[in-house]
Short mmCIF file of C-alpha atoms in Angstrom, two decimals:
data_model
loop_
_atom_site.label_atom_id
_atom_site.label_comp_id
_atom_site.label_asym_id
_atom_site.label_seq_id
_atom_site.Cartn_x
_atom_site.Cartn_y
_atom_site.Cartn_z
CA UNK A 1 47.71 -21.27 12.75
CA UNK A 2 47.17 -17.63 11.83
CA UNK A 3 47.04 -15.53 14.98
CA UNK A 4 44.32 -13.34 13.50
CA UNK A 5 41.99 -16.33 13.48
CA UNK A 6 41.77 -16.13 17.27
CA UNK A 7 40.43 -12.60 17.12
CA UNK A 8 37.13 -13.03 15.35
CA UNK A 9 34.81 -10.07 14.92
CA UNK A 10 32.78 -9.40 18.07
CA UNK A 11 29.27 -10.70 17.97
CA UNK A 12 26.58 -8.08 17.57
CA UNK A 13 24.38 -7.45 20.58
CA UNK A 14 20.97 -9.07 19.90
CA UNK A 15 19.19 -5.90 21.00
CA UNK A 16 21.34 -3.76 18.72
CA UNK A 17 20.73 -6.14 15.82
CA UNK A 18 16.98 -5.95 16.43
CA UNK A 19 16.96 -2.14 16.60
CA UNK A 20 19.06 -1.81 13.44
CA UNK A 21 16.91 -4.25 11.50
CA UNK A 22 13.28 -4.34 10.42
CA UNK A 23 12.19 -4.87 14.02
CA UNK A 24 13.70 -1.56 15.05
CA UNK A 25 12.05 0.26 12.16
CA UNK A 26 8.68 -1.25 13.02
CA UNK A 27 9.19 -0.36 16.68
CA UNK A 28 9.87 3.24 15.68
CA UNK A 29 6.62 3.32 13.68
CA UNK A 30 4.69 1.84 16.61
CA UNK A 31 6.13 4.52 18.91
CA UNK A 32 5.15 7.23 16.41
CA UNK A 33 1.62 5.80 16.23
CA UNK A 34 1.34 5.68 20.03
CA UNK A 35 2.51 9.30 20.27
CA UNK A 36 -0.19 10.31 17.79
CA UNK A 37 -2.77 8.56 19.93
CA UNK A 38 -1.46 10.39 23.00
CA UNK A 39 -1.73 13.72 21.16
CA UNK A 40 -5.26 12.85 20.04
CA UNK A 41 -6.28 11.86 23.56
CA UNK A 42 -4.84 15.07 25.04
CA UNK A 43 -6.31 17.43 22.45
CA UNK A 44 -9.67 15.77 21.84
CA UNK A 45 -10.23 13.60 24.90
CA UNK A 46 -13.13 11.16 24.80
CA UNK A 47 -14.09 12.19 21.25
CA UNK A 48 -10.85 10.71 19.97
CA UNK A 49 -10.76 7.65 22.24
CA UNK A 50 -14.36 6.74 21.50
CA UNK A 51 -14.53 3.19 20.05
CA UNK A 52 -16.60 4.46 17.12
CA UNK A 53 -13.83 6.95 16.29
CA UNK A 54 -11.26 4.13 16.39
CA UNK A 55 -13.36 2.25 13.85
CA UNK A 56 -13.56 5.42 11.76
CA UNK A 57 -9.75 5.55 11.65
CA UNK A 58 -9.63 1.91 10.56
CA UNK A 59 -12.32 2.44 7.91
CA UNK A 60 -10.40 5.38 6.50
CA UNK A 61 -7.18 3.37 6.51
CA UNK A 62 -8.67 0.22 4.97
CA UNK A 63 -9.13 1.36 1.36
CA UNK A 64 -5.83 3.20 0.97
CA UNK A 65 -4.24 0.35 2.94
CA UNK A 66 -5.20 -2.29 0.38
CA UNK A 67 -3.85 -0.10 -2.44
CA UNK A 68 -0.63 0.46 -0.47
CA UNK A 69 -0.05 -3.28 -0.07
CA UNK A 70 -0.09 -3.70 -3.85
CA UNK A 71 2.22 -0.70 -4.30
CA UNK A 72 4.63 -2.19 -1.72
CA UNK A 73 5.39 -5.10 -4.04
CA UNK A 74 6.04 -2.82 -7.02
CA UNK A 75 8.36 -0.50 -5.08
CA UNK A 76 10.17 -3.44 -3.47
CA UNK A 77 11.08 -4.56 -6.98
CA UNK A 78 12.44 -1.10 -7.77
CA UNK A 79 9.38 0.07 -9.72
CA UNK A 80 6.66 2.66 -9.20
CA UNK A 81 2.93 2.79 -9.93
CA UNK A 82 1.30 6.20 -10.20
CA UNK A 83 -1.91 4.86 -11.71
CA UNK A 84 -3.52 2.94 -8.84
CA UNK A 85 -5.81 5.80 -7.78
CA UNK A 86 -7.13 6.39 -11.29
CA UNK A 87 -7.50 2.66 -11.90
CA UNK A 88 -9.57 2.42 -8.73
CA UNK A 89 -11.81 5.24 -9.96
CA UNK A 90 -12.22 3.56 -13.35
CA UNK A 91 -13.10 0.25 -11.69
CA UNK A 92 -15.84 1.89 -9.59
CA UNK A 93 -17.34 3.44 -12.73
CA UNK A 94 -17.33 0.25 -14.81
CA UNK A 95 -18.68 -1.86 -11.93
CA UNK A 96 -21.65 0.52 -11.48
CA UNK A 97 -22.68 0.73 -15.14
CA UNK A 98 -26.40 0.12 -15.57
CA UNK A 99 -25.78 -3.00 -17.64
CA UNK A 100 -23.43 -4.46 -15.05
CA UNK A 101 -25.76 -3.76 -12.15
CA UNK A 102 -28.71 -5.19 -14.05
CA UNK A 103 -26.77 -8.37 -14.78
CA UNK A 104 -25.69 -8.52 -11.13
CA UNK A 105 -29.31 -8.18 -10.01
CA UNK A 106 -30.34 -11.03 -12.29
CA UNK A 107 -27.44 -13.27 -11.21
CA UNK A 108 -25.36 -12.31 -8.17
CA UNK A 109 -23.80 -9.20 -6.63
CA UNK A 110 -20.46 -11.00 -6.96
CA UNK A 111 -20.53 -10.03 -10.65
CA UNK A 112 -19.90 -6.40 -9.66
CA UNK A 113 -16.91 -7.51 -7.62
CA UNK A 114 -15.50 -9.58 -10.48
CA UNK A 115 -15.90 -6.69 -12.93
CA UNK A 116 -14.03 -4.30 -10.63
CA UNK A 117 -11.23 -6.84 -10.09
CA UNK A 118 -11.00 -7.49 -13.85
CA UNK A 119 -10.68 -3.78 -14.61
CA UNK A 120 -7.93 -3.40 -12.01
CA UNK A 121 -6.01 -6.49 -13.12
CA UNK A 122 -6.41 -5.51 -16.79
CA UNK A 123 -4.97 -2.05 -16.21
CA UNK A 124 -2.11 -3.60 -14.24
CA UNK A 125 -1.47 -6.05 -17.08
CA UNK A 126 -1.18 -3.18 -19.57
CA UNK A 127 1.23 -1.38 -17.24
CA UNK A 128 3.34 -4.49 -16.79
CA UNK A 129 3.55 -5.37 -20.48
CA UNK A 130 4.44 -1.80 -21.49
CA UNK A 131 7.12 -1.56 -18.80
CA UNK A 132 8.61 -5.07 -19.04
CA UNK A 133 8.36 -5.77 -22.77
CA UNK A 134 8.02 -2.25 -24.15
CA UNK A 135 10.99 -1.05 -22.10
CA UNK A 136 9.12 2.10 -21.09
CA UNK A 137 10.20 3.69 -17.81
CA UNK A 138 7.71 2.77 -15.07
CA UNK A 139 7.20 6.41 -14.10
CA UNK A 140 6.13 7.35 -17.64
CA UNK A 141 4.05 4.23 -18.30
CA UNK A 142 2.03 4.49 -15.09
CA UNK A 143 1.71 8.26 -15.47
CA UNK A 144 0.12 7.62 -18.86
CA UNK A 145 -2.23 5.09 -17.26
CA UNK A 146 -3.07 7.61 -14.53
CA UNK A 147 -4.22 10.15 -17.12
CA UNK A 148 -5.80 7.61 -19.47
CA UNK A 149 -7.78 5.69 -16.83
CA UNK A 150 -9.14 8.90 -15.33
CA UNK A 151 -10.13 10.18 -18.77
CA UNK A 152 -11.79 6.89 -19.71
CA UNK A 153 -13.74 6.91 -16.44
CA UNK A 154 -15.00 10.41 -17.22
CA UNK A 155 -16.07 9.39 -20.74
CA UNK A 156 -17.89 6.28 -19.57
CA UNK A 157 -19.71 8.00 -16.72
CA UNK A 158 -20.28 11.30 -18.48
CA UNK A 159 -18.67 12.88 -15.39
CA UNK A 160 -21.74 11.93 -13.37
CA UNK A 161 -22.09 9.86 -10.22
CA UNK A 162 -23.48 6.34 -10.66
CA UNK A 163 -25.42 5.07 -7.66
CA UNK A 164 -25.15 1.47 -6.48
CA UNK A 165 -28.66 0.04 -6.54
CA UNK A 166 -27.82 -3.60 -5.81
CA UNK A 167 -28.93 -3.97 -2.21
CA UNK A 168 -27.33 -7.39 -1.74
CA UNK A 169 -23.93 -5.89 -2.55
CA UNK A 170 -24.46 -3.00 -0.14
CA UNK A 171 -25.73 -5.29 2.60
CA UNK A 172 -22.56 -7.40 2.45
CA UNK A 173 -20.07 -4.55 2.07
CA UNK A 174 -21.60 -2.39 4.82
CA UNK A 175 -22.03 -5.21 7.33
CA UNK A 176 -20.11 -5.78 10.55
CA UNK A 177 -18.50 -9.02 11.67
CA UNK A 178 -17.76 -9.37 15.40
CA UNK A 179 -18.41 -5.65 15.71
CA UNK A 180 -15.79 -4.76 13.09
CA UNK A 181 -16.74 -3.45 9.61
CA UNK A 182 -16.24 -5.79 6.64
CA UNK A 183 -13.94 -3.19 5.05
CA UNK A 184 -11.51 -3.51 7.96
CA UNK A 185 -11.59 -7.32 7.70
CA UNK A 186 -10.74 -7.08 3.99
CA UNK A 187 -7.79 -4.83 4.84
CA UNK A 188 -6.63 -7.30 7.50
CA UNK A 189 -6.88 -10.26 5.12
CA UNK A 190 -5.04 -8.34 2.40
CA UNK A 191 -2.26 -7.45 4.85
CA UNK A 192 -1.86 -11.05 6.03
CA UNK A 193 -1.88 -12.36 2.44
CA UNK A 194 0.61 -9.68 1.38
CA UNK A 195 2.94 -10.44 4.29
CA UNK A 196 2.87 -14.16 3.54
CA UNK A 197 3.44 -13.62 -0.19
CA UNK A 198 6.39 -11.28 0.35
CA UNK A 199 8.09 -13.08 3.24
CA UNK A 200 7.26 -16.76 2.90
CA UNK A 201 7.15 -17.52 -0.83
CA UNK A 202 9.50 -17.76 -3.78
CA UNK A 203 7.50 -14.97 -5.41
CA UNK A 204 8.43 -12.62 -2.56
CA UNK A 205 12.09 -13.60 -2.61
CA UNK A 206 12.26 -13.00 -6.35
CA UNK A 207 10.60 -9.61 -5.90
CA UNK A 208 13.22 -8.55 -3.36
CA UNK A 209 16.03 -9.94 -5.52
CA UNK A 210 14.88 -8.01 -8.58
CA UNK A 211 14.73 -4.81 -6.56
CA UNK A 212 18.20 -5.45 -5.15
CA UNK A 213 19.88 -6.18 -8.48
CA UNK A 214 17.82 -6.69 -11.62
CA UNK A 215 20.69 -7.88 -13.83
CA UNK A 216 21.98 -10.33 -11.24
CA UNK A 217 18.45 -11.70 -10.86
CA UNK A 218 18.24 -12.24 -14.61
CA UNK A 219 21.58 -14.05 -14.64
CA UNK A 220 20.39 -16.19 -11.72
CA UNK A 221 17.58 -17.53 -13.89
CA UNK A 222 14.67 -15.38 -12.70
CA UNK A 223 12.30 -14.48 -15.55
CA UNK A 224 12.47 -10.79 -14.68
CA UNK A 225 10.13 -9.44 -17.36
CA UNK A 226 7.38 -11.92 -16.62
CA UNK A 227 7.73 -11.30 -12.89
CA UNK A 228 7.43 -7.54 -13.39
CA UNK A 229 4.18 -8.10 -15.27
CA UNK A 230 2.88 -10.16 -12.34
CA UNK A 231 3.78 -7.35 -9.92
CA UNK A 232 1.86 -4.69 -11.84
CA UNK A 233 -1.12 -7.02 -12.22
CA UNK A 234 -1.00 -7.51 -8.45
CA UNK A 235 -0.97 -3.73 -7.89
CA UNK A 236 -3.91 -3.35 -10.29
CA UNK A 237 -5.79 -6.16 -8.56
CA UNK A 238 -5.29 -4.38 -5.23
CA UNK A 239 -6.75 -1.23 -6.81
CA UNK A 240 -9.73 -3.31 -7.98
CA UNK A 241 -10.31 -4.63 -4.46
CA UNK A 242 -10.09 -1.07 -3.14
CA UNK A 243 -12.70 -0.06 -5.74
CA UNK A 244 -15.11 -2.66 -4.39
CA UNK A 245 -14.49 -1.34 -0.88
CA UNK A 246 -15.05 2.25 -2.02
CA UNK A 247 -18.37 1.28 -3.60
CA UNK A 248 -19.41 -0.30 -0.33
CA UNK A 249 -18.44 2.79 1.67
CA UNK A 250 -19.84 5.51 -0.61
CA UNK A 251 -22.57 3.55 -2.47
CA UNK A 252 -21.51 5.30 -5.68
CA UNK A 253 -19.10 4.99 -8.58
CA UNK A 254 -17.46 8.12 -9.96
CA UNK A 255 -14.38 9.16 -11.91
CA UNK A 256 -13.25 11.28 -8.95
CA UNK A 257 -12.77 8.26 -6.69
CA UNK A 258 -9.12 7.61 -5.86
CA UNK A 259 -7.94 11.12 -6.65
CA UNK A 260 -4.31 11.42 -5.38
CA UNK A 261 -4.58 8.01 -3.68
CA UNK A 262 -1.42 6.94 -5.48
CA UNK A 263 0.54 9.63 -3.64
CA UNK A 264 -0.93 8.63 -0.27
CA UNK A 265 -0.09 4.99 -0.99
CA UNK A 266 3.51 5.74 -1.97
CA UNK A 267 3.89 7.95 1.10
CA UNK A 268 2.64 5.18 3.40
CA UNK A 269 4.95 2.62 1.77
CA UNK A 270 8.00 4.88 2.07
CA UNK A 271 7.25 5.90 5.66
CA UNK A 272 6.73 2.22 6.44
CA UNK A 273 10.34 1.45 5.51
CA UNK A 274 10.20 0.04 1.98
CA UNK A 275 13.17 1.38 0.02
CA UNK A 276 12.29 3.56 -2.97
CA UNK A 277 15.31 2.16 -4.80
CA UNK A 278 14.03 -1.39 -4.25
CA UNK A 279 15.55 -4.42 -2.57
CA UNK A 280 13.73 -4.12 0.74
CA UNK A 281 10.02 -4.22 1.45
CA UNK A 282 7.84 -4.57 4.51
CA UNK A 283 4.10 -5.15 4.60
CA UNK A 284 3.97 -4.59 8.35
CA UNK A 285 5.70 -1.24 7.90
CA UNK A 286 3.23 -0.29 5.16
CA UNK A 287 0.27 -1.10 7.42
CA UNK A 288 1.78 1.01 10.21
CA UNK A 289 2.48 3.82 7.75
CA UNK A 290 -1.14 3.80 6.60
CA UNK A 291 -2.37 3.83 10.21
CA UNK A 292 -0.05 6.74 11.06
CA UNK A 293 -1.42 8.89 8.24
CA UNK A 294 -5.00 7.84 8.97
CA UNK A 295 -4.61 8.70 12.67
CA UNK A 296 -2.91 11.99 11.82
CA UNK A 297 -5.83 12.93 9.57
CA UNK A 298 -8.31 12.05 12.30
CA UNK A 299 -6.45 14.13 14.89
CA UNK A 300 -6.55 17.14 12.57
CA UNK A 301 -10.28 16.65 11.89
CA UNK A 302 -11.07 16.26 15.59
CA UNK A 303 -9.32 19.57 16.30
CA UNK A 304 -10.80 21.39 13.27
CA UNK A 305 -7.34 22.22 11.93
CA UNK A 306 -6.71 23.50 8.43
CA UNK A 307 -6.20 20.81 5.79
CA UNK A 308 -3.24 22.82 4.49
CA UNK A 309 -1.45 22.31 7.80
CA UNK A 310 -2.26 18.60 7.57
CA UNK A 311 -0.73 18.43 4.09
CA UNK A 312 2.36 20.25 5.38
CA UNK A 313 2.71 17.77 8.25
CA UNK A 314 2.45 14.85 5.82
CA UNK A 315 5.12 16.40 3.62
CA UNK A 316 7.50 16.78 6.56
CA UNK A 317 6.93 13.16 7.60
CA UNK A 318 7.67 11.92 4.07
CA UNK A 319 10.89 13.97 3.80
CA UNK A 320 12.11 12.73 7.18
CA UNK A 321 11.31 9.13 6.19
CA UNK A 322 13.28 9.43 2.93
CA UNK A 323 16.25 11.01 4.74
CA UNK A 324 16.23 8.16 7.25
CA UNK A 325 16.07 5.65 4.39
CA UNK A 326 19.16 7.20 2.82
CA UNK A 327 20.97 7.06 6.15
CA UNK A 328 20.06 3.40 6.72
CA UNK A 329 21.06 2.52 3.15
CA UNK A 330 24.42 4.27 3.55
CA UNK A 331 25.12 2.64 6.93
CA UNK A 332 24.17 -0.74 5.48
CA UNK A 333 26.69 -0.35 2.68
CA UNK A 334 29.35 0.67 5.20
CA UNK A 335 28.70 -2.38 7.37
CA UNK A 336 28.84 -4.70 4.36
CA UNK A 337 32.12 -3.14 3.25
CA UNK A 338 33.63 -3.64 6.72
CA UNK A 339 32.56 -7.26 6.90
CA UNK A 340 34.03 -8.21 3.51
CA UNK A 341 37.05 -10.51 3.98
CA UNK A 342 40.36 -8.95 3.09
CA UNK A 343 42.04 -10.30 -0.02
CA UNK A 344 45.07 -12.51 0.55
#
């Protein structure tokens, strides 16, 4: 028997394995969120800790949170979607057209919801087809959609605000359930559905595989192009859901809705631990990332601090998150190289 067989590699400490894995990254985000709450409590006292202010943080996080969940899937697969904010704005405009609201009044408020979802999914379908079958780089294709969707929204609305007049829609979207706003419940349901889809289904495993190695995924039998289309439709659908939520919160549709939301979504996804290069995604991390930025914004508002300082703080957080990602990616490659069996 080979003597080296008796000296197997030492088993990793369970705690160390947890801290180095997704659990450790999530724990770090939780600690960061707790620290922000401590800062808010110290600087603003009862105004920050007031239950109504906590709900305000969740309301603010809910809309960008739903968009971020859709973006998580695209980035996990190694893609990018810069158009989700503009698509959301376009969906709010189309859903509040006079003809649509009149039809919704004569039938059901659900028609407005379906129209917004159809606009989002349709824009995502165009993105997916152009990227997957047109072989256009995702950055360019979604940038074109960003500009085009915003321009179309301005043309349709005449750059004016369209008020939601359907009271049934507003009553449902502005209601509370168990003391929690409907918008927050939608965010929670989207997060649970996203987590299940990414972590417990073949769809999620294929998404991660494509992000890890697109060519290997194709050779393994995954229909990569079709799957990419599905991912961009999913991101567009999330933007459509966010549009419905925005209509409920603001009671108006306008081409300015969703301005720069794509950047906030990408920032939350990256800070949450999803790799920009693809191959690793985390819905829980995305949710925590959204809550961190939402809480940070609230702390700045509570203390009447300049929005420029807030933007600077966000930028620093994003840079640190990307640097940590690069470090984790490099250490992961090193560990895999060390664990490879030596050739005979």
